[in-house]
Amino acid sequence: MKRRESAEELRRLPFHELAVAAARAVAQGAALMAAVFGAAGLSGWILGNGVLKSVVPGVAASMKPDTALALLVLGLSVFMVARRPVAPRAIAVSRAAALLAALIGGLVLVEYMTGASLGIDEFLFKDDTARMATGVPGRMAPDTAVALALGGAASLCASTSRLPAWTSQIPGLAVLSLGMLRLYGFAYTVPELERFGDHTGMALYTALALVLLGLAAFVARPEEGPAGLLLNAGTTGALGRRLFATTLVAPLLLGRGVLAGEDAGLYGTRLGIALLVCGHVAVFIVVIFAALVVGRRIEMAHARAEGQVRQNELLQAFMDHTPAVMFIKDLDGRFLAVNTRFEESTGLSRSRVLGCRERDVMTPDIAHQARLADLDMLARGTPVQRQESFDLPGGPRDFLTTLFPLNDPCGSPYAVAGVLADITERVAAQREVQRANRRFLALLESAPDATLITDGDGIIVMANAQVESLFGHAPADIVGAKVEDLAPGPRRPLHSTLLRRYLRLADPKPAVLDRGLYGLHSDGGVFPVEVSVSTFQAEQDTLVFLTVRDITERRQAEAAHTERYEQQRHIAYTLQHSLMGEPPCLPHLPSAHRYLASVQDPGLGGDWFDIIPLDRNRTGIVIGDVMGRGLDAAAVMGQLRAAAHALARTGIPPCQVMTGLDAFVSDLADQLVTCCYLVIDHDAREVTLCSAGHLPVIAVTPRGAAHRLQTPISVPLGVNDSCGVGLSFQETTHRLPPGSTLALFTDGLVERPGTDIDSQIDVLARTLDIALKDAPAGPEILDEATARLIGALIPDPVAHDDDVTLLLIAMPEPEEAAAGPTARETRKVLF
């Protein structure tokens, strides 16, 4: 940033502006002169004048027609670019001319590299100088083609302000070097620098034009790039210009002098080279020492300036980084220095304040007040500190002002320094603290509950007026007492322990406690309380806020509510069991079951199962689940249980039972039921199943592992159209060995949030396999197995929110199946 500012300052100097203007004039003149050379050469071809084509016709190389045309348009292009400002139309014309010159040079280079003839060499005129030169008639020298291509590129880049200046200045220097190379060959009479091999040589007019074009392209943008370094107004620019001029002139003169001595026969080539080297060394030594002298002066001046600037910067930086307002004034009240905080507070810039008195930049009241303070401090001769208020542009502010004199080595004051610390926020904070204390006391007294504030040891430090109505003690009477003294004697250790444990927490959060806490009235009455506790860190002390509320009425209401809930739950449980009924106990078909009610609605659900004796050799088993909970699901369950029992007693196959139940459910509004019905044939040892969207039946054989019975599972009941249109129910038959056990269950047993239901069914199968392994499937064994399954799959029955049904049925042994029930037992079961 500082470099940029210094560069801008240098550009504003008169010398810099003059140098830039002169450079632009040189660029325009050189470009125009190069265009004149091109026009002269083109005129020579038009008029047939050999002098215009070459300096010495017949001896030196002639300017070719393409070269003359390219130099003319390129000179005009650079001339238009060097003008300021440049109109958009002039830029377009300049770019077109530069592109034409670059195209001519580029095509000739292509001809040289490929050996082909593109027909442009004699496109304008037939070359009548071919007999006096070498190469292809009409074709320009290869170094001329390179220079024209570079010159066109330099003009194009110079006309594009977005490109850096060096993109045009470096090619310009290359064009200048190619022209100078031909002039050096002429000056030193070196034919090898005129032409390369058998190719056409560069004409002197062309070399001069190229030198002018290169110079014009280099200084066309004098404010930027390498040209900007040479033309800057500083010492480095002057040194650079001297070195550049010495480099251009000294080698040329030394070389010419050495060649003149060789031509006169004064010495040979080797001595000439030695003399040339010695001359260069001497010139460079002189230049180096001249540069060192200038550099030393620059360094010393720079060091002195840096030292003073560093001191000023350190002082200013110290003042600017001080959060207080700082200033230094002379004895007449003129500002010598101010800091950034002064500018921000007063709204006055540093340039506006420095050198002015208080009355020149401040309001009359503030200026008069400041002047009186300065004079009072000077009269005392010692620093003075006071609190003052000022009406500043941003509003009234409070300051803590410190004034002190700056004395010279003799002890006499020569300046007044001031430091003003803005304490507006501090004063406002003190006022706010006072207002906050008043608001806090008002809030504390307006709280509807008794509020106590204790320290970390439980000593009461503050209490509101509601304490008296709750405990019978005035707030002033309990300040300084322990908070546990407000509890009944036997319960004080508990209250004290709870408070200590709460305070020992790493990050105690606000909490509400209402279990086992009681308060003690001054008349000896004991009452249950709810205590809200929280902490507040005040400096080094921990304060505890306790809000105490009498909850006697709440406890009475909770007791009444609990009693009503238990009554309702008992009624619901009785209703559930009456709707579900108690399945018959068949001696030849051992079974065990479990039903767990949901903790919601209160205990009413839609699960049911039934064991239905069909005839002497067959028994029907049904299990179902009505979607939803509550009284509606229980009512639908009761109806379905009765309907399933009636349909099964008719002896129809399981698939027809499901069809009938589906029609029954379809008549109910918005009901969905899963159900599974199976018939056990004791003689055939077969089980026929039909499932309506229900979970699979698990079978455990005496010598095999537990597995699922494969059954076609249809849609749940109530999905098909009430007119009978929909998916039909299919049944399947499995043959099971005697002693096998069947497990039927509802989704409440295996469905958990975040778990896979198939994995839970696998857990059920493994647990059942372990429970029945190597054990006869009697009623006691089955009952233990159901308890084990419930414990494995439902670890917390109290919190389970779905009703659960589990039924285990053991297939009879052959003797039991053959014996069958007695007539009395059959009559008892059927009726």
PDB file of N, CA and C in Angstrom, residues 568-640:
ATOM      1  N   GLN A 568     -60.447 -47.429  36.795  1.00  0.00           N
ATOM      2  CA  GLN A 568     -60.684 -47.567  35.352  1.00  0.00           C
ATOM      3  C   GLN A 568     -59.853 -48.699  34.760  1.00  0.00           C
ATOM      4  N   ARG A 569     -58.611 -48.839  35.220  1.00  0.00           N
ATOM      5  CA  ARG A 569     -57.756 -49.906  34.699  1.00  0.00           C
ATOM      6  C   ARG A 569     -58.307 -51.276  35.087  1.00  0.00           C
ATOM      7  N   HIS A 570     -58.827 -51.389  36.303  1.00  0.00           N
ATOM      8  CA  HIS A 570     -59.410 -52.665  36.725  1.00  0.00           C
ATOM      9  C   HIS A 570     -60.636 -52.988  35.881  1.00  0.00           C
ATOM     10  N   ILE A 571     -61.464 -51.966  35.624  1.00  0.00           N
ATOM     11  CA  ILE A 571     -62.649 -52.190  34.779  1.00  0.00           C
ATOM     12  C   ILE A 571     -62.226 -52.602  33.378  1.00  0.00           C
ATOM     13  N   ALA A 572     -61.217 -51.884  32.817  1.00  0.00           N
ATOM     14  CA  ALA A 572     -60.754 -52.217  31.464  1.00  0.00           C
ATOM     15  C   ALA A 572     -60.165 -53.620  31.404  1.00  0.00           C
ATOM     16  N   TYR A 573     -59.413 -53.999  32.457  1.00  0.00           N
ATOM     17  CA  TYR A 573     -58.813 -55.330  32.468  1.00  0.00           C
ATOM     18  C   TYR A 573     -59.905 -56.393  32.516  1.00  0.00           C
ATOM     19  N   THR A 574     -60.930 -56.157  33.344  1.00  0.00           N
ATOM     20  CA  THR A 574     -62.044 -57.109  33.427  1.00  0.00           C
ATOM     21  C   THR A 574     -62.776 -57.205  32.099  1.00  0.00           C
ATOM     22  N   LEU A 575     -63.003 -56.030  31.442  1.00  0.00           N
ATOM     23  CA  LEU A 575     -63.673 -56.032  30.138  1.00  0.00           C
ATOM     24  C   LEU A 575     -62.849 -56.769  29.101  1.00  0.00           C
ATOM     25  N   GLN A 576     -61.522 -56.545  29.106  1.00  0.00           N
ATOM     26  CA  GLN A 576     -60.663 -57.217  28.127  1.00  0.00           C
ATOM     27  C   GLN A 576     -60.749 -58.727  28.272  1.00  0.00           C
ATOM     28  N   HIS A 577     -60.661 -59.204  29.505  1.00  0.00           N
ATOM     29  CA  HIS A 577     -60.704 -60.663  29.724  1.00  0.00           C
ATOM     30  C   HIS A 577     -62.069 -61.240  29.430  1.00  0.00           C
ATOM     31  N   SER A 578     -63.140 -60.447  29.694  1.00  0.00           N
ATOM     32  CA  SER A 578     -64.469 -60.969  29.377  1.00  0.00           C
ATOM     33  C   SER A 578     -64.677 -61.063  27.881  1.00  0.00           C
ATOM     34  N   LEU A 579     -64.129 -60.087  27.129  1.00  0.00           N
ATOM     35  CA  LEU A 579     -64.248 -60.144  25.679  1.00  0.00           C
ATOM     36  C   LEU A 579     -63.399 -61.259  25.084  1.00  0.00           C
ATOM     37  N   MET A 580     -62.178 -61.427  25.638  1.00  0.00           N
ATOM     38  CA  MET A 580     -61.291 -62.456  25.104  1.00  0.00           C
ATOM     39  C   MET A 580     -61.736 -63.847  25.531  1.00  0.00           C
ATOM     40  N   GLY A 581     -62.286 -63.942  26.723  1.00  0.00           N
ATOM     41  CA  GLY A 581     -62.703 -65.256  27.223  1.00  0.00           C
ATOM     42  C   GLY A 581     -61.532 -66.091  27.677  1.00  0.00           C
ATOM     43  N   GLU A 582     -61.828 -67.204  28.283  1.00  0.00           N
ATOM     44  CA  GLU A 582     -60.798 -68.129  28.739  1.00  0.00           C
ATOM     45  C   GLU A 582     -60.826 -69.357  27.848  1.00  0.00           C
ATOM     46  N   PRO A 583     -59.780 -69.665  27.143  1.00  0.00           N
ATOM     47  CA  PRO A 583     -59.806 -70.817  26.235  1.00  0.00           C
ATOM     48  C   PRO A 583     -59.979 -72.112  27.018  1.00  0.00           C
ATOM     49  N   PRO A 584     -60.622 -73.085  26.389  1.00  0.00           N
ATOM     50  CA  PRO A 584     -60.814 -74.375  27.081  1.00  0.00           C
ATOM     51  C   PRO A 584     -59.480 -75.097  27.285  1.00  0.00           C
ATOM     52  N   CYS A 585     -59.422 -75.862  28.329  1.00  0.00           N
ATOM     53  CA  CYS A 585     -58.236 -76.672  28.622  1.00  0.00           C
ATOM     54  C   CYS A 585     -58.501 -78.099  28.176  1.00  0.00           C
ATOM     55  N   LEU A 586     -57.855 -78.513  27.087  1.00  0.00           N
ATOM     56  CA  LEU A 586     -58.061 -79.856  26.525  1.00  0.00           C
ATOM     57  C   LEU A 586     -56.961 -80.782  27.030  1.00  0.00           C
ATOM     58  N   PRO A 587     -57.336 -81.880  27.688  1.00  0.00           N
ATOM     59  CA  PRO A 587     -56.311 -82.784  28.241  1.00  0.00           C
ATOM     60  C   PRO A 587     -55.400 -83.357  27.162  1.00  0.00           C
ATOM     61  N   HIS A 588     -55.952 -83.648  26.000  1.00  0.00           N
ATOM     62  CA  HIS A 588     -55.144 -84.266  24.955  1.00  0.00           C
ATOM     63  C   HIS A 588     -54.338 -83.247  24.149  1.00  0.00           C
ATOM     64  N   LEU A 589     -54.521 -81.953  24.450  1.00  0.00           N
ATOM     65  CA  LEU A 589     -53.833 -80.891  23.695  1.00  0.00           C
ATOM     66  C   LEU A 589     -53.269 -79.877  24.687  1.00  0.00           C
ATOM     67  N   PRO A 590     -52.087 -80.166  25.292  1.00  0.00           N
ATOM     68  CA  PRO A 590     -51.512 -79.245  26.293  1.00  0.00           C
ATOM     69  C   PRO A 590     -51.226 -77.869  25.666  1.00  0.00           C
ATOM     70  N   SER A 591     -51.431 -76.811  26.440  1.00  0.00           N
ATOM     71  CA  SER A 591     -51.214 -75.444  25.946  1.00  0.00           C
ATOM     72  C   SER A 591     -50.835 -74.538  27.101  1.00  0.00           C
ATOM     73  N   ALA A 592     -50.274 -73.397  26.743  1.00  0.00           N
ATOM     74  CA  ALA A 592     -49.949 -72.345  27.701  1.00  0.00           C
ATOM     75  C   ALA A 592     -50.009 -71.015  26.955  1.00  0.00           C
ATOM     76  N   HIS A 593     -50.406 -69.971  27.621  1.00  0.00           N
ATOM     77  CA  HIS A 593     -50.543 -68.676  26.964  1.00  0.00           C
ATOM     78  C   HIS A 593     -50.178 -67.566  27.921  1.00  0.00           C
ATOM     79  N   ARG A 594     -49.882 -66.423  27.307  1.00  0.00           N
ATOM     80  CA  ARG A 594     -49.611 -65.198  28.030  1.00  0.00           C
ATOM     81  C   ARG A 594     -50.265 -64.037  27.283  1.00  0.00           C
ATOM     82  N   TYR A 595     -50.850 -63.134  28.060  1.00  0.00           N
ATOM     83  CA  TYR A 595     -51.402 -61.898  27.484  1.00  0.00           C
ATOM     84  C   TYR A 595     -50.929 -60.733  28.339  1.00  0.00           C
ATOM     85  N   LEU A 596     -50.274 -59.770  27.698  1.00  0.00           N
ATOM     86  CA  LEU A 596     -49.824 -58.559  28.388  1.00  0.00           C
ATOM     87  C   LEU A 596     -50.582 -57.371  27.799  1.00  0.00           C
ATOM     88  N   ALA A 597     -51.257 -56.646  28.667  1.00  0.00           N
ATOM     89  CA  ALA A 597     -52.009 -55.481  28.214  1.00  0.00           C
ATOM     90  C   ALA A 597     -51.069 -54.311  27.960  1.00  0.00           C
ATOM     91  N   SER A 598     -51.476 -53.402  27.097  1.00  0.00           N
ATOM     92  CA  SER A 598     -50.694 -52.198  26.815  1.00  0.00           C
ATOM     93  C   SER A 598     -50.774 -51.235  27.987  1.00  0.00           C
ATOM     94  N   VAL A 599     -49.732 -50.417  28.136  1.00  0.00           N
ATOM     95  CA  VAL A 599     -49.755 -49.408  29.193  1.00  0.00           C
ATOM     96  C   VAL A 599     -50.593 -48.200  28.782  1.00  0.00           C
ATOM     97  N   GLN A 600     -51.116 -48.207  27.564  1.00  0.00           N
ATOM     98  CA  GLN A 600     -51.939 -47.108  27.085  1.00  0.00           C
ATOM     99  C   GLN A 600     -53.405 -47.545  27.027  1.00  0.00           C
ATOM    100  N   ASP A 601     -54.263 -46.604  27.086  1.00  0.00           N
ATOM    101  CA  ASP A 601     -55.707 -46.691  26.752  1.00  0.00           C
ATOM    102  C   ASP A 601     -56.590 -47.587  27.602  1.00  0.00           C
ATOM    103  N   PRO A 602     -56.650 -47.582  28.814  1.00  0.00           N
ATOM    104  CA  PRO A 602     -55.630 -48.086  29.737  1.00  0.00           C
ATOM    105  C   PRO A 602     -55.736 -49.590  29.715  1.00  0.00           C
ATOM    106  N   GLY A 603     -54.894 -50.278  29.023  1.00  0.00           N
ATOM    107  CA  GLY A 603     -54.828 -51.732  28.993  1.00  0.00           C
ATOM    108  C   GLY A 603     -55.742 -52.377  27.979  1.00  0.00           C
ATOM    109  N   LEU A 604     -56.473 -51.616  27.162  1.00  0.00           N
ATOM    110  CA  LEU A 604     -57.371 -52.194  26.168  1.00  0.00           C
ATOM    111  C   LEU A 604     -56.636 -52.346  24.847  1.00  0.00           C
ATOM    112  N   GLY A 605     -56.793 -53.515  24.218  1.00  0.00           N
ATOM    113  CA  GLY A 605     -56.150 -53.767  22.943  1.00  0.00           C
ATOM    114  C   GLY A 605     -56.988 -54.669  22.075  1.00  0.00           C
ATOM    115  N   GLY A 606     -56.446 -54.987  20.897  1.00  0.00           N
ATOM    116  CA  GLY A 606     -57.206 -55.787  19.928  1.00  0.00           C
ATOM    117  C   GLY A 606     -56.690 -57.187  19.734  1.00  0.00           C
ATOM    118  N   ASP A 607     -55.776 -57.717  20.588  1.00  0.00           N
ATOM    119  CA  ASP A 607     -55.267 -59.077  20.447  1.00  0.00           C
ATOM    120  C   ASP A 607     -56.275 -60.082  21.006  1.00  0.00           C
ATOM    121  N   TRP A 608     -56.361 -61.241  20.353  1.00  0.00           N
ATOM    122  CA  TRP A 608     -57.158 -62.345  20.916  1.00  0.00           C
ATOM    123  C   TRP A 608     -56.661 -63.667  20.349  1.00  0.00           C
ATOM    124  N   PHE A 609     -57.021 -64.737  21.033  1.00  0.00           N
ATOM    125  CA  PHE A 609     -56.776 -66.092  20.530  1.00  0.00           C
ATOM    126  C   PHE A 609     -57.897 -66.988  21.054  1.00  0.00           C
ATOM    127  N   ASP A 610     -58.046 -68.134  20.442  1.00  0.00           N
ATOM    128  CA  ASP A 610     -59.112 -69.067  20.857  1.00  0.00           C
ATOM    129  C   ASP A 610     -58.715 -70.476  20.454  1.00  0.00           C
ATOM    130  N   ILE A 611     -59.095 -71.437  21.316  1.00  0.00           N
ATOM    131  CA  ILE A 611     -58.925 -72.877  21.024  1.00  0.00           C
ATOM    132  C   ILE A 611     -60.329 -73.460  20.880  1.00  0.00           C
ATOM    133  N   ILE A 612     -60.631 -74.008  19.677  1.00  0.00           N
ATOM    134  CA  ILE A 612     -62.006 -74.402  19.339  1.00  0.00           C
ATOM    135  C   ILE A 612     -62.035 -75.907  19.044  1.00  0.00           C
ATOM    136  N   PRO A 613     -62.613 -76.757  19.933  1.00  0.00           N
ATOM    137  CA  PRO A 613     -62.790 -78.181  19.610  1.00  0.00           C
ATOM    138  C   PRO A 613     -63.806 -78.323  18.471  1.00  0.00           C
ATOM    139  N   LEU A 614     -63.397 -78.965  17.377  1.00  0.00           N
ATOM    140  CA  LEU A 614     -64.280 -79.115  16.221  1.00  0.00           C
ATOM    141  C   LEU A 614     -65.007 -80.461  16.225  1.00  0.00           C
ATOM    142  N   ASP A 615     -64.278 -81.536  16.447  1.00  0.00           N
ATOM    143  CA  ASP A 615     -64.880 -82.876  16.576  1.00  0.00           C
ATOM    144  C   ASP A 615     -63.901 -83.737  17.359  1.00  0.00           C
ATOM    145  N   ARG A 616     -64.051 -85.041  17.281  1.00  0.00           N
ATOM    146  CA  ARG A 616     -63.225 -85.939  18.095  1.00  0.00           C
ATOM    147  C   ARG A 616     -61.756 -85.872  17.713  1.00  0.00           C
ATOM    148  N   ASN A 617     -61.455 -85.632  16.442  1.00  0.00           N
ATOM    149  CA  ASN A 617     -60.083 -85.712  15.974  1.00  0.00           C
ATOM    150  C   ASN A 617     -59.509 -84.361  15.518  1.00  0.00           C
ATOM    151  N   ARG A 618     -60.283 -83.311  15.601  1.00  0.00           N
ATOM    152  CA  ARG A 618     -59.786 -82.031  15.074  1.00  0.00           C
ATOM    153  C   ARG A 618     -60.018 -80.932  16.102  1.00  0.00           C
ATOM    154  N   THR A 619     -59.054 -80.001  16.115  1.00  0.00           N
ATOM    155  CA  THR A 619     -59.135 -78.836  16.989  1.00  0.00           C
ATOM    156  C   THR A 619     -58.715 -77.597  16.193  1.00  0.00           C
ATOM    157  N   GLY A 620     -59.477 -76.524  16.314  1.00  0.00           N
ATOM    158  CA  GLY A 620     -59.167 -75.269  15.625  1.00  0.00           C
ATOM    159  C   GLY A 620     -58.472 -74.292  16.568  1.00  0.00           C
ATOM    160  N   ILE A 621     -57.454 -73.600  16.037  1.00  0.00           N
ATOM    161  CA  ILE A 621     -56.707 -72.582  16.788  1.00  0.00           C
ATOM    162  C   ILE A 621     -56.767 -71.292  15.973  1.00  0.00           C
ATOM    163  N   VAL A 622     -57.154 -70.191  16.598  1.00  0.00           N
ATOM    164  CA  VAL A 622     -57.211 -68.900  15.917  1.00  0.00           C
ATOM    165  C   VAL A 622     -56.498 -67.861  16.777  1.00  0.00           C
ATOM    166  N   ILE A 623     -55.770 -66.985  16.112  1.00  0.00           N
ATOM    167  CA  ILE A 623     -55.108 -65.853  16.777  1.00  0.00           C
ATOM    168  C   ILE A 623     -55.224 -64.654  15.858  1.00  0.00           C
ATOM    169  N   GLY A 624     -55.473 -63.477  16.433  1.00  0.00           N
ATOM    170  CA  GLY A 624     -55.661 -62.281  15.613  1.00  0.00           C
ATOM    171  C   GLY A 624     -55.269 -61.024  16.342  1.00  0.00           C
ATOM    172  N   ASP A 625     -55.186 -59.958  15.564  1.00  0.00           N
ATOM    173  CA  ASP A 625     -54.775 -58.656  16.105  1.00  0.00           C
ATOM    174  C   ASP A 625     -55.511 -57.568  15.334  1.00  0.00           C
ATOM    175  N   VAL A 626     -56.360 -56.821  16.058  1.00  0.00           N
ATOM    176  CA  VAL A 626     -57.062 -55.681  15.471  1.00  0.00           C
ATOM    177  C   VAL A 626     -56.138 -54.470  15.554  1.00  0.00           C
ATOM    178  N   MET A 627     -55.912 -53.825  14.410  1.00  0.00           N
ATOM    179  CA  MET A 627     -55.029 -52.672  14.393  1.00  0.00           C
ATOM    180  C   MET A 627     -55.612 -51.542  15.236  1.00  0.00           C
ATOM    181  N   GLY A 628     -54.752 -50.935  16.061  1.00  0.00           N
ATOM    182  CA  GLY A 628     -55.178 -49.848  16.919  1.00  0.00           C
ATOM    183  C   GLY A 628     -55.305 -50.299  18.360  1.00  0.00           C
ATOM    184  N   ARG A 629     -55.628 -49.359  19.224  1.00  0.00           N
ATOM    185  CA  ARG A 629     -55.764 -49.642  20.646  1.00  0.00           C
ATOM    186  C   ARG A 629     -57.032 -48.972  21.156  1.00  0.00           C
ATOM    187  N   GLY A 630     -57.367 -49.287  22.376  1.00  0.00           N
ATOM    188  CA  GLY A 630     -58.473 -48.629  23.023  1.00  0.00           C
ATOM    189  C   GLY A 630     -59.758 -49.426  22.968  1.00  0.00           C
ATOM    190  N   LEU A 631     -60.818 -48.769  23.355  1.00  0.00           N
ATOM    191  CA  LEU A 631     -62.110 -49.442  23.482  1.00  0.00           C
ATOM    192  C   LEU A 631     -62.628 -49.902  22.130  1.00  0.00           C
ATOM    193  N   ASP A 632     -62.396 -49.134  21.061  1.00  0.00           N
ATOM    194  CA  ASP A 632     -62.883 -49.546  19.744  1.00  0.00           C
ATOM    195  C   ASP A 632     -62.221 -50.839  19.298  1.00  0.00           C
ATOM    196  N   ALA A 633     -60.891 -50.936  19.461  1.00  0.00           N
ATOM    197  CA  ALA A 633     -60.192 -52.159  19.062  1.00  0.00           C
ATOM    198  C   ALA A 633     -60.655 -53.348  19.892  1.00  0.00           C
ATOM    199  N   ALA A 634     -60.887 -53.130  21.196  1.00  0.00           N
ATOM    200  CA  ALA A 634     -61.348 -54.231  22.043  1.00  0.00           C
ATOM    201  C   ALA A 634     -62.739 -54.694  21.635  1.00  0.00           C
ATOM    202  N   ALA A 635     -63.628 -53.735  21.277  1.00  0.00           N
ATOM    203  CA  ALA A 635     -64.970 -54.114  20.853  1.00  0.00           C
ATOM    204  C   ALA A 635     -64.944 -54.930  19.570  1.00  0.00           C
ATOM    205  N   VAL A 636     -64.142 -54.491  18.578  1.00  0.00           N
ATOM    206  CA  VAL A 636     -64.019 -55.245  17.328  1.00  0.00           C
ATOM    207  C   VAL A 636     -63.428 -56.623  17.602  1.00  0.00           C
ATOM    208  N   MET A 637     -62.441 -56.684  18.513  1.00  0.00           N
ATOM    209  CA  MET A 637     -61.846 -57.979  18.866  1.00  0.00           C
ATOM    210  C   MET A 637     -62.910 -58.929  19.402  1.00  0.00           C
ATOM    211  N   GLY A 638     -63.796 -58.446  20.302  1.00  0.00           N
ATOM    212  CA  GLY A 638     -64.833 -59.311  20.851  1.00  0.00           C
ATOM    213  C   GLY A 638     -65.767 -59.844  19.777  1.00  0.00           C
ATOM    214  N   GLN A 639     -66.140 -58.973  18.833  1.00  0.00           N
ATOM    215  CA  GLN A 639     -67.012 -59.415  17.753  1.00  0.00           C
ATOM    216  C   GLN A 639     -66.324 -60.447  16.868  1.00  0.00           C
ATOM    217  N   LEU A 640     -65.046 -60.190  16.536  1.00  0.00           N
ATOM    218  CA  LEU A 640     -64.326 -61.126  15.665  1.00  0.00           C
ATOM    219  C   LEU A 640     -64.107 -62.467  16.344  1.00  0.00           C
TER     220      LEU A 640
END
